[in-house]
């Protein structure tokens, strides 16, 4: 069967005036329109295409790369708003529809929103939703404390930033763990700092524990060499200044320079640190 909203490996069956017809192992066919054909494509070749629904809700294939696939999250921009809902740019000819019922706040043209793409069972159409919470699963965790994870920030709260973890779980980055500008739609790496009751995930943007010190110390040495042996950072520097220069927290910075100092590699002064 064809997987709507996902990539499919299909066989080229025949060439027609409107394009090539591709088929899956069960013989179900879909059209790859002329604008996507290349000279290298030959009958009986197997090619990888994305299958979605055209303006008449018929399956159609494309070699273009969408910005989101079915059952995943992404940050997309609103292209248009109508009496039925909003339409988002997802990198394909036909825009992605977001009904009003799937908008947590009314969408406006030009805005960026984090959305989830799913196949609506009632209409058999691909639909996006900004009601992110209901598509996240924390009952069965696929992560453990200390794991590096992919994050997609979707919401700022009083405690910090809600983030989508590995396209599956919900996690929280606390304000005191953030030393850079974050906004909904940002994609970045992070770490599972703690798993709290009810499988709530605390996320850190940096590794925790001793394993983090050595790479950070190496980073500081590299920055010292680039800066002719002096960095205007010390114990008295603000967490923001340290993160702006090194992308590490003040706590990690202090541990790292402490280790370098004990090894006789640097000298620590009020105005900053010197490479010896």
PDB file of C-alpha atoms in Angstrom:
ATOM      1  CA  UNK A   1       0.000   0.000   0.000  1.00  0.00           C
ATOM      2  CA  UNK A   2       1.051   3.594  -0.506  1.00  0.00           C
ATOM      3  CA  UNK A   3       2.110   5.507   2.597  1.00  0.00           C
ATOM      4  CA  UNK A   4       0.512   8.947   2.304  1.00  0.00           C
ATOM      5  CA  UNK A   5       2.589  11.732   3.832  1.00  0.00           C
ATOM      6  CA  UNK A   6       5.748   9.620   3.863  1.00  0.00           C
ATOM      7  CA  UNK A   7       8.567   8.512   1.596  1.00  0.00           C
ATOM      8  CA  UNK A   8       7.937   5.428  -0.534  1.00  0.00           C
ATOM      9  CA  UNK A   9      10.283   3.222  -2.565  1.00  0.00           C
ATOM     10  CA  UNK A  10       8.337   2.607  -5.762  1.00  0.00           C
ATOM     11  CA  UNK A  11       8.956   0.969  -9.134  1.00  0.00           C
ATOM     12  CA  UNK A  12       8.568   2.873 -12.403  1.00  0.00           C
ATOM     13  CA  UNK A  13       5.893   1.027 -14.399  1.00  0.00           C
ATOM     14  CA  UNK A  14       5.301   3.145 -17.496  1.00  0.00           C
ATOM     15  CA  UNK A  15       5.752   6.552 -19.093  1.00  0.00           C
ATOM     16  CA  UNK A  16       2.688   8.556 -20.187  1.00  0.00           C
ATOM     17  CA  UNK A  17       1.995  12.041 -21.513  1.00  0.00           C
ATOM     18  CA  UNK A  18       1.387  13.363 -17.968  1.00  0.00           C
ATOM     19  CA  UNK A  19       4.314  11.645 -16.262  1.00  0.00           C
ATOM     20  CA  UNK A  20       5.476   8.275 -14.973  1.00  0.00           C
ATOM     21  CA  UNK A  21       3.255   5.866 -13.111  1.00  0.00           C
ATOM     22  CA  UNK A  22       4.909   4.215 -10.134  1.00  0.00           C
ATOM     23  CA  UNK A  23       3.731   1.153  -8.243  1.00  0.00           C
ATOM     24  CA  UNK A  24       4.294  -0.462  -4.868  1.00  0.00           C
ATOM     25  CA  UNK A  25       4.744  -4.202  -4.224  1.00  0.00           C
ATOM     26  CA  UNK A  26       0.958  -4.667  -4.149  1.00  0.00           C
ATOM     27  CA  UNK A  27       0.511  -3.029  -7.549  1.00  0.00           C
ATOM     28  CA  UNK A  28      -1.072   0.203  -6.295  1.00  0.00           C
ATOM     29  CA  UNK A  29      -0.098   3.035  -8.638  1.00  0.00           C
ATOM     30  CA  UNK A  30       0.625   6.730  -8.230  1.00  0.00           C
ATOM     31  CA  UNK A  31       1.596   9.419 -10.737  1.00  0.00           C
ATOM     32  CA  UNK A  32       4.958  11.186 -10.727  1.00  0.00           C
ATOM     33  CA  UNK A  33       4.186  14.312 -12.818  1.00  0.00           C
ATOM     34  CA  UNK A  34       6.391  15.406 -15.723  1.00  0.00           C
ATOM     35  CA  UNK A  35       8.080  18.265 -13.833  1.00  0.00           C
ATOM     36  CA  UNK A  36       9.818  15.741 -11.560  1.00  0.00           C
ATOM     37  CA  UNK A  37      11.145  13.409 -14.260  1.00  0.00           C
ATOM     38  CA  UNK A  38      14.844  13.142 -15.071  1.00  0.00           C
ATOM     39  CA  UNK A  39      16.695  11.534 -17.959  1.00  0.00           C
ATOM     40  CA  UNK A  40      18.119   8.923 -15.581  1.00  0.00           C
ATOM     41  CA  UNK A  41      14.699   7.503 -14.703  1.00  0.00           C
ATOM     42  CA  UNK A  42      13.915   4.291 -16.576  1.00  0.00           C
ATOM     43  CA  UNK A  43      11.075   1.776 -16.515  1.00  0.00           C
ATOM     44  CA  UNK A  44      11.625  -0.922 -13.828  1.00  0.00           C
ATOM     45  CA  UNK A  45      13.863   1.398 -11.769  1.00  0.00           C
ATOM     46  CA  UNK A  46      13.048   1.745  -8.081  1.00  0.00           C
ATOM     47  CA  UNK A  47      13.044   5.343  -6.876  1.00  0.00           C
ATOM     48  CA  UNK A  48      12.363   7.071  -3.570  1.00  0.00           C
ATOM     49  CA  UNK A  49       9.523   9.608  -3.684  1.00  0.00           C
ATOM     50  CA  UNK A  50       7.285  11.452  -1.266  1.00  0.00           C
ATOM     51  CA  UNK A  51       3.566  10.702  -1.663  1.00  0.00           C
ATOM     52  CA  UNK A  52       0.876  13.190  -0.666  1.00  0.00           C
ATOM     53  CA  UNK A  53      -2.570  14.313  -1.872  1.00  0.00           C
ATOM     54  CA  UNK A  54      -3.103  16.796  -4.705  1.00  0.00           C
ATOM     55  CA  UNK A  55      -5.772  19.533  -4.829  1.00  0.00           C
ATOM     56  CA  UNK A  56      -8.393  16.896  -5.672  1.00  0.00           C
ATOM     57  CA  UNK A  57      -7.247  14.644  -2.815  1.00  0.00           C
ATOM     58  CA  UNK A  58      -5.677  12.097  -5.151  1.00  0.00           C
ATOM     59  CA  UNK A  59      -2.327  10.492  -4.244  1.00  0.00           C
ATOM     60  CA  UNK A  60       0.558  12.046  -6.167  1.00  0.00           C
ATOM     61  CA  UNK A  61       4.327  11.537  -5.971  1.00  0.00           C
ATOM     62  CA  UNK A  62       7.106  14.106  -5.905  1.00  0.00           C
ATOM     63  CA  UNK A  63      10.896  14.066  -5.776  1.00  0.00           C
ATOM     64  CA  UNK A  64      10.864  17.331  -3.825  1.00  0.00           C
ATOM     65  CA  UNK A  65      11.780  17.272  -0.136  1.00  0.00           C
ATOM     66  CA  UNK A  66       8.972  18.352   2.235  1.00  0.00           C
ATOM     67  CA  UNK A  67       9.777  20.283   5.402  1.00  0.00           C
ATOM     68  CA  UNK A  68       7.721  17.840   7.454  1.00  0.00           C
ATOM     69  CA  UNK A  69       6.513  14.267   7.067  1.00  0.00           C
ATOM     70  CA  UNK A  70       3.542  12.462   8.545  1.00  0.00           C
ATOM     71  CA  UNK A  71       3.594  11.850  12.313  1.00  0.00           C
ATOM     72  CA  UNK A  72       6.409  14.320  12.874  1.00  0.00           C
ATOM     73  CA  UNK A  73       6.795  17.900  14.107  1.00  0.00           C
ATOM     74  CA  UNK A  74       8.333  20.945  12.399  1.00  0.00           C
ATOM     75  CA  UNK A  75       8.245  24.732  12.457  1.00  0.00           C
ATOM     76  CA  UNK A  76       6.461  26.098   9.379  1.00  0.00           C
ATOM     77  CA  UNK A  77       5.344  29.502   8.112  1.00  0.00           C
ATOM     78  CA  UNK A  78       1.743  30.512   7.437  1.00  0.00           C
ATOM     79  CA  UNK A  79       1.237  31.446   3.758  1.00  0.00           C
ATOM     80  CA  UNK A  80      -2.481  32.165   3.709  1.00  0.00           C
ATOM     81  CA  UNK A  81      -5.611  32.229   5.856  1.00  0.00           C
ATOM     82  CA  UNK A  82      -9.127  31.541   4.584  1.00  0.00           C
ATOM     83  CA  UNK A  83     -12.610  31.038   5.976  1.00  0.00           C
ATOM     84  CA  UNK A  84     -11.725  27.352   6.500  1.00  0.00           C
ATOM     85  CA  UNK A  85      -8.366  27.649   8.211  1.00  0.00           C
ATOM     86  CA  UNK A  86      -4.716  28.398   7.540  1.00  0.00           C
ATOM     87  CA  UNK A  87      -2.313  27.162   4.875  1.00  0.00           C
ATOM     88  CA  UNK A  88       1.377  26.608   5.590  1.00  0.00           C
ATOM     89  CA  UNK A  89       4.457  26.362   3.418  1.00  0.00           C
ATOM     90  CA  UNK A  90       5.848  22.838   3.712  1.00  0.00           C
ATOM     91  CA  UNK A  91       7.991  22.934   0.588  1.00  0.00           C
ATOM     92  CA  UNK A  92       5.495  21.414  -1.873  1.00  0.00           C
ATOM     93  CA  UNK A  93       3.219  22.864  -4.563  1.00  0.00           C
ATOM     94  CA  UNK A  94       0.061  22.303  -2.515  1.00  0.00           C
ATOM     95  CA  UNK A  95       0.165  24.115   0.842  1.00  0.00           C
ATOM     96  CA  UNK A  96      -0.474  22.274   4.104  1.00  0.00           C
ATOM     97  CA  UNK A  97      -3.909  22.839   5.648  1.00  0.00           C
ATOM     98  CA  UNK A  98      -4.484  23.674   9.326  1.00  0.00           C
ATOM     99  CA  UNK A  99      -8.218  23.755  10.172  1.00  0.00           C
ATOM    100  CA  UNK A 100      -9.385  26.279  12.753  1.00  0.00           C
ATOM    101  CA  UNK A 101     -10.164  23.408  15.137  1.00  0.00           C
ATOM    102  CA  UNK A 102      -6.479  22.430  15.081  1.00  0.00           C
ATOM    103  CA  UNK A 103      -5.169  25.927  15.899  1.00  0.00           C
ATOM    104  CA  UNK A 104      -4.302  26.522  19.546  1.00  0.00           C
ATOM    105  CA  UNK A 105      -4.239  30.260  18.718  1.00  0.00           C
ATOM    106  CA  UNK A 106      -5.575  31.913  15.547  1.00  0.00           C
ATOM    107  CA  UNK A 107      -2.891  31.923  12.853  1.00  0.00           C
ATOM    108  CA  UNK A 108      -1.853  34.983  10.875  1.00  0.00           C
ATOM    109  CA  UNK A 109      -0.036  35.224   7.546  1.00  0.00           C
ATOM    110  CA  UNK A 110       3.739  35.307   7.965  1.00  0.00           C
ATOM    111  CA  UNK A 111       3.783  33.708  11.422  1.00  0.00           C
ATOM    112  CA  UNK A 112       5.842  30.642  12.248  1.00  0.00           C
ATOM    113  CA  UNK A 113       4.263  27.818  14.233  1.00  0.00           C
ATOM    114  CA  UNK A 114       5.374  24.378  15.385  1.00  0.00           C
ATOM    115  CA  UNK A 115       2.915  21.843  13.989  1.00  0.00           C
ATOM    116  CA  UNK A 116       2.289  18.097  13.899  1.00  0.00           C
ATOM    117  CA  UNK A 117       1.341  16.460  10.599  1.00  0.00           C
ATOM    118  CA  UNK A 118      -1.150  13.598  10.659  1.00  0.00           C
ATOM    119  CA  UNK A 119      -3.566  11.742   8.393  1.00  0.00           C
ATOM    120  CA  UNK A 120      -7.118  12.568   9.429  1.00  0.00           C
ATOM    121  CA  UNK A 121      -9.101   9.317   9.552  1.00  0.00           C
ATOM    122  CA  UNK A 122     -12.460  10.958   8.843  1.00  0.00           C
ATOM    123  CA  UNK A 123     -11.472  12.925   5.754  1.00  0.00           C
ATOM    124  CA  UNK A 124      -8.401  10.828   4.738  1.00  0.00           C
ATOM    125  CA  UNK A 125      -6.545  14.132   4.321  1.00  0.00           C
ATOM    126  CA  UNK A 126      -3.168  15.279   5.580  1.00  0.00           C
ATOM    127  CA  UNK A 127      -3.735  17.918   8.263  1.00  0.00           C
ATOM    128  CA  UNK A 128      -1.425  19.907  10.529  1.00  0.00           C
ATOM    129  CA  UNK A 129      -2.135  20.855  14.133  1.00  0.00           C
ATOM    130  CA  UNK A 130      -0.588  23.262  16.642  1.00  0.00           C
ATOM    131  CA  UNK A 131      -2.177  21.385  19.554  1.00  0.00           C
ATOM    132  CA  UNK A 132       1.145  19.719  20.238  1.00  0.00           C
ATOM    133  CA  UNK A 133       0.502  18.189  23.673  1.00  0.00           C
ATOM    134  CA  UNK A 134      -1.945  15.592  22.470  1.00  0.00           C
ATOM    135  CA  UNK A 135       0.553  14.115  20.013  1.00  0.00           C
ATOM    136  CA  UNK A 136       3.359  13.601  22.555  1.00  0.00           C
ATOM    137  CA  UNK A 137       3.894  10.346  24.457  1.00  0.00           C
ATOM    138  CA  UNK A 138       5.652  10.055  27.825  1.00  0.00           C
ATOM    139  CA  UNK A 139       3.972   6.912  29.163  1.00  0.00           C
ATOM    140  CA  UNK A 140       6.571   4.681  27.463  1.00  0.00           C
ATOM    141  CA  UNK A 141       9.922   6.415  27.458  1.00  0.00           C
ATOM    142  CA  UNK A 142      12.478   5.683  24.750  1.00  0.00           C
ATOM    143  CA  UNK A 143      15.207   7.697  26.498  1.00  0.00           C
ATOM    144  CA  UNK A 144      17.278   7.434  29.674  1.00  0.00           C
ATOM    145  CA  UNK A 145      19.036   9.936  31.907  1.00  0.00           C
ATOM    146  CA  UNK A 146      22.206  11.217  30.255  1.00  0.00           C
ATOM    147  CA  UNK A 147      21.061  10.491  26.696  1.00  0.00           C
ATOM    148  CA  UNK A 148      21.769  13.060  24.021  1.00  0.00           C
ATOM    149  CA  UNK A 149      18.515  14.003  22.278  1.00  0.00           C
ATOM    150  CA  UNK A 150      17.176  16.152  19.449  1.00  0.00           C
ATOM    151  CA  UNK A 151      15.007  19.037  20.637  1.00  0.00           C
ATOM    152  CA  UNK A 152      12.416  21.213  18.962  1.00  0.00           C
ATOM    153  CA  UNK A 153      11.303  24.119  21.158  1.00  0.00           C
ATOM    154  CA  UNK A 154       7.607  24.828  20.819  1.00  0.00           C
ATOM    155  CA  UNK A 155       6.411  26.859  23.804  1.00  0.00           C
ATOM    156  CA  UNK A 156       7.725  29.278  26.433  1.00  0.00           C
ATOM    157  CA  UNK A 157       6.263  28.866  29.927  1.00  0.00           C
ATOM    158  CA  UNK A 158       6.747  30.357  33.388  1.00  0.00           C
ATOM    159  CA  UNK A 159       9.168  27.525  34.224  1.00  0.00           C
ATOM    160  CA  UNK A 160      11.123  27.504  30.977  1.00  0.00           C
ATOM    161  CA  UNK A 161      10.639  26.078  27.493  1.00  0.00           C
ATOM    162  CA  UNK A 162       8.584  23.068  26.490  1.00  0.00           C
ATOM    163  CA  UNK A 163      10.457  21.014  23.924  1.00  0.00           C
ATOM    164  CA  UNK A 164       9.686  18.048  21.705  1.00  0.00           C
ATOM    165  CA  UNK A 165      12.239  15.318  22.435  1.00  0.00           C
ATOM    166  CA  UNK A 166      13.299  13.033  19.567  1.00  0.00           C
ATOM    167  CA  UNK A 167      10.026  13.762  17.737  1.00  0.00           C
ATOM    168  CA  UNK A 168       8.203  11.749  20.414  1.00  0.00           C
ATOM    169  CA  UNK A 169       8.374  12.931  24.042  1.00  0.00           C
ATOM    170  CA  UNK A 170       7.674  16.151  25.922  1.00  0.00           C
ATOM    171  CA  UNK A 171      10.483  17.743  27.923  1.00  0.00           C
ATOM    172  CA  UNK A 172      11.148  20.937  29.837  1.00  0.00           C
ATOM    173  CA  UNK A 173      14.219  23.172  29.648  1.00  0.00           C
ATOM    174  CA  UNK A 174      14.256  25.312  32.802  1.00  0.00           C
ATOM    175  CA  UNK A 175      15.059  29.008  32.506  1.00  0.00           C
ATOM    176  CA  UNK A 176      18.166  28.599  34.681  1.00  0.00           C
ATOM    177  CA  UNK A 177      19.483  25.994  32.214  1.00  0.00           C
ATOM    178  CA  UNK A 178      19.337  28.431  29.289  1.00  0.00           C
ATOM    179  CA  UNK A 179      22.280  30.677  28.478  1.00  0.00           C
ATOM    180  CA  UNK A 180      21.281  31.696  24.964  1.00  0.00           C
ATOM    181  CA  UNK A 181      18.281  33.128  23.156  1.00  0.00           C
ATOM    182  CA  UNK A 182      15.630  30.483  22.602  1.00  0.00           C
ATOM    183  CA  UNK A 183      12.368  30.773  20.738  1.00  0.00           C
ATOM    184  CA  UNK A 184       9.639  28.413  19.514  1.00  0.00           C
ATOM    185  CA  UNK A 185      10.809  26.614  16.392  1.00  0.00           C
ATOM    186  CA  UNK A 186      14.470  26.359  17.423  1.00  0.00           C
ATOM    187  CA  UNK A 187      16.065  22.956  16.789  1.00  0.00           C
ATOM    188  CA  UNK A 188      19.050  21.962  18.925  1.00  0.00           C
ATOM    189  CA  UNK A 189      20.759  19.159  20.812  1.00  0.00           C
ATOM    190  CA  UNK A 190      20.228  18.530  24.507  1.00  0.00           C
ATOM    191  CA  UNK A 191      20.540  15.910  27.245  1.00  0.00           C
ATOM    192  CA  UNK A 192      18.112  14.105  29.527  1.00  0.00           C
ATOM    193  CA  UNK A 193      19.089  15.575  32.884  1.00  0.00           C
ATOM    194  CA  UNK A 194      16.471  13.898  35.042  1.00  0.00           C
ATOM    195  CA  UNK A 195      13.375  11.729  34.735  1.00  0.00           C
ATOM    196  CA  UNK A 196      10.852  12.866  37.326  1.00  0.00           C
ATOM    197  CA  UNK A 197       7.646  11.152  38.534  1.00  0.00           C
ATOM    198  CA  UNK A 198       5.083  10.476  35.793  1.00  0.00           C
ATOM    199  CA  UNK A 199       7.997  10.302  33.316  1.00  0.00           C
ATOM    200  CA  UNK A 200       8.400  14.057  33.137  1.00  0.00           C
ATOM    201  CA  UNK A 201      11.676  14.911  31.420  1.00  0.00           C
ATOM    202  CA  UNK A 202      14.043  17.642  32.612  1.00  0.00           C
ATOM    203  CA  UNK A 203      16.296  18.719  29.765  1.00  0.00           C
ATOM    204  CA  UNK A 204      19.745  20.292  29.907  1.00  0.00           C
ATOM    205  CA  UNK A 205      21.454  21.895  26.938  1.00  0.00           C
ATOM    206  CA  UNK A 206      24.800  20.654  28.246  1.00  0.00           C
ATOM    207  CA  UNK A 207      26.167  17.364  29.508  1.00  0.00           C
ATOM    208  CA  UNK A 208      26.206  16.888  33.243  1.00  0.00           C
ATOM    209  CA  UNK A 209      28.832  15.240  35.415  1.00  0.00           C
ATOM    210  CA  UNK A 210      32.598  14.847  35.184  1.00  0.00           C
ATOM    211  CA  UNK A 211      32.534  13.652  31.566  1.00  0.00           C
ATOM    212  CA  UNK A 212      31.703  17.233  30.607  1.00  0.00           C
ATOM    213  CA  UNK A 213      34.808  18.842  32.054  1.00  0.00           C
ATOM    214  CA  UNK A 214      37.530  17.580  29.765  1.00  0.00           C
ATOM    215  CA  UNK A 215      35.897  18.626  26.451  1.00  0.00           C
ATOM    216  CA  UNK A 216      35.052  22.007  27.964  1.00  0.00           C
ATOM    217  CA  UNK A 217      38.625  22.489  29.108  1.00  0.00           C
ATOM    218  CA  UNK A 218      39.811  21.683  25.590  1.00  0.00           C
ATOM    219  CA  UNK A 219      37.332  24.185  24.200  1.00  0.00           C
ATOM    220  CA  UNK A 220      38.671  26.903  26.517  1.00  0.00           C
ATOM    221  CA  UNK A 221      42.250  26.119  25.448  1.00  0.00           C
ATOM    222  CA  UNK A 222      41.285  26.420  21.789  1.00  0.00           C
ATOM    223  CA  UNK A 223      39.591  29.758  22.406  1.00  0.00           C
ATOM    224  CA  UNK A 224      42.617  30.988  24.369  1.00  0.00           C
ATOM    225  CA  UNK A 225      44.903  30.152  21.459  1.00  0.00           C
ATOM    226  CA  UNK A 226      42.620  31.967  19.011  1.00  0.00           C
ATOM    227  CA  UNK A 227      42.605  35.012  21.322  1.00  0.00           C
ATOM    228  CA  UNK A 228      46.423  35.216  21.652  1.00  0.00           C
ATOM    229  CA  UNK A 229      46.431  33.611  25.091  1.00  0.00           C
ATOM    230  CA  UNK A 230      43.884  35.754  26.948  1.00  0.00           C
ATOM    231  CA  UNK A 231      40.124  35.562  27.509  1.00  0.00           C
ATOM    232  CA  UNK A 232      38.269  38.323  29.304  1.00  0.00           C
ATOM    233  CA  UNK A 233      36.337  35.782  31.378  1.00  0.00           C
ATOM    234  CA  UNK A 234      36.727  34.912  35.057  1.00  0.00           C
ATOM    235  CA  UNK A 235      34.825  33.663  38.105  1.00  0.00           C
ATOM    236  CA  UNK A 236      33.166  37.063  38.260  1.00  0.00           C
ATOM    237  CA  UNK A 237      31.867  36.983  34.675  1.00  0.00           C
ATOM    238  CA  UNK A 238      28.123  36.690  34.131  1.00  0.00           C
ATOM    239  CA  UNK A 239      26.656  33.376  32.914  1.00  0.00           C
ATOM    240  CA  UNK A 240      25.447  35.210  29.795  1.00  0.00           C
ATOM    241  CA  UNK A 241      28.946  36.485  28.905  1.00  0.00           C
ATOM    242  CA  UNK A 242      30.439  33.035  29.397  1.00  0.00           C
ATOM    243  CA  UNK A 243      27.793  31.363  27.254  1.00  0.00           C
ATOM    244  CA  UNK A 244      28.079  34.012  24.546  1.00  0.00           C
ATOM    245  CA  UNK A 245      31.800  33.287  24.175  1.00  0.00           C
ATOM    246  CA  UNK A 246      32.016  29.557  24.909  1.00  0.00           C
ATOM    247  CA  UNK A 247      28.452  28.152  24.776  1.00  0.00           C
ATOM    248  CA  UNK A 248      28.881  26.512  28.194  1.00  0.00           C
ATOM    249  CA  UNK A 249      27.378  27.317  31.590  1.00  0.00           C
ATOM    250  CA  UNK A 250      29.227  29.250  34.291  1.00  0.00           C
ATOM    251  CA  UNK A 251      29.304  26.146  36.499  1.00  0.00           C
ATOM    252  CA  UNK A 252      31.016  24.110  33.796  1.00  0.00           C
ATOM    253  CA  UNK A 253      33.362  27.013  33.011  1.00  0.00           C
ATOM    254  CA  UNK A 254      34.525  27.261  36.631  1.00  0.00           C
ATOM    255  CA  UNK A 255      35.172  23.525  36.864  1.00  0.00           C
ATOM    256  CA  UNK A 256      37.047  23.531  33.571  1.00  0.00           C
ATOM    257  CA  UNK A 257      39.355  26.458  34.402  1.00  0.00           C
ATOM    258  CA  UNK A 258      39.917  24.964  37.859  1.00  0.00           C
ATOM    259  CA  UNK A 259      41.216  21.793  36.243  1.00  0.00           C
ATOM    260  CA  UNK A 260      43.401  23.736  33.812  1.00  0.00           C
ATOM    261  CA  UNK A 261      44.789  25.831  36.672  1.00  0.00           C
ATOM    262  CA  UNK A 262      45.712  22.731  38.728  1.00  0.00           C
ATOM    263  CA  UNK A 263      47.558  21.366  35.698  1.00  0.00           C
ATOM    264  CA  UNK A 264      49.536  24.588  35.391  1.00  0.00           C
ATOM    265  CA  UNK A 265      48.152  25.336  31.944  1.00  0.00           C
ATOM    266  CA  UNK A 266      46.482  28.671  32.706  1.00  0.00           C
ATOM    267  CA  UNK A 267      46.745  31.571  35.133  1.00  0.00           C
ATOM    268  CA  UNK A 268      43.530  32.986  36.601  1.00  0.00           C
ATOM    269  CA  UNK A 269      43.382  36.742  37.239  1.00  0.00           C
ATOM    270  CA  UNK A 270      40.637  39.203  38.115  1.00  0.00           C
ATOM    271  CA  UNK A 271      40.501  40.486  34.544  1.00  0.00           C
ATOM    272  CA  UNK A 272      40.428  37.043  32.921  1.00  0.00           C
ATOM    273  CA  UNK A 273      42.433  33.881  32.222  1.00  0.00           C
ATOM    274  CA  UNK A 274      45.874  33.646  30.620  1.00  0.00           C
ATOM    275  CA  UNK A 275      47.445  30.750  28.752  1.00  0.00           C
ATOM    276  CA  UNK A 276      50.866  29.871  30.202  1.00  0.00           C
TER     277      UNK A 276
END
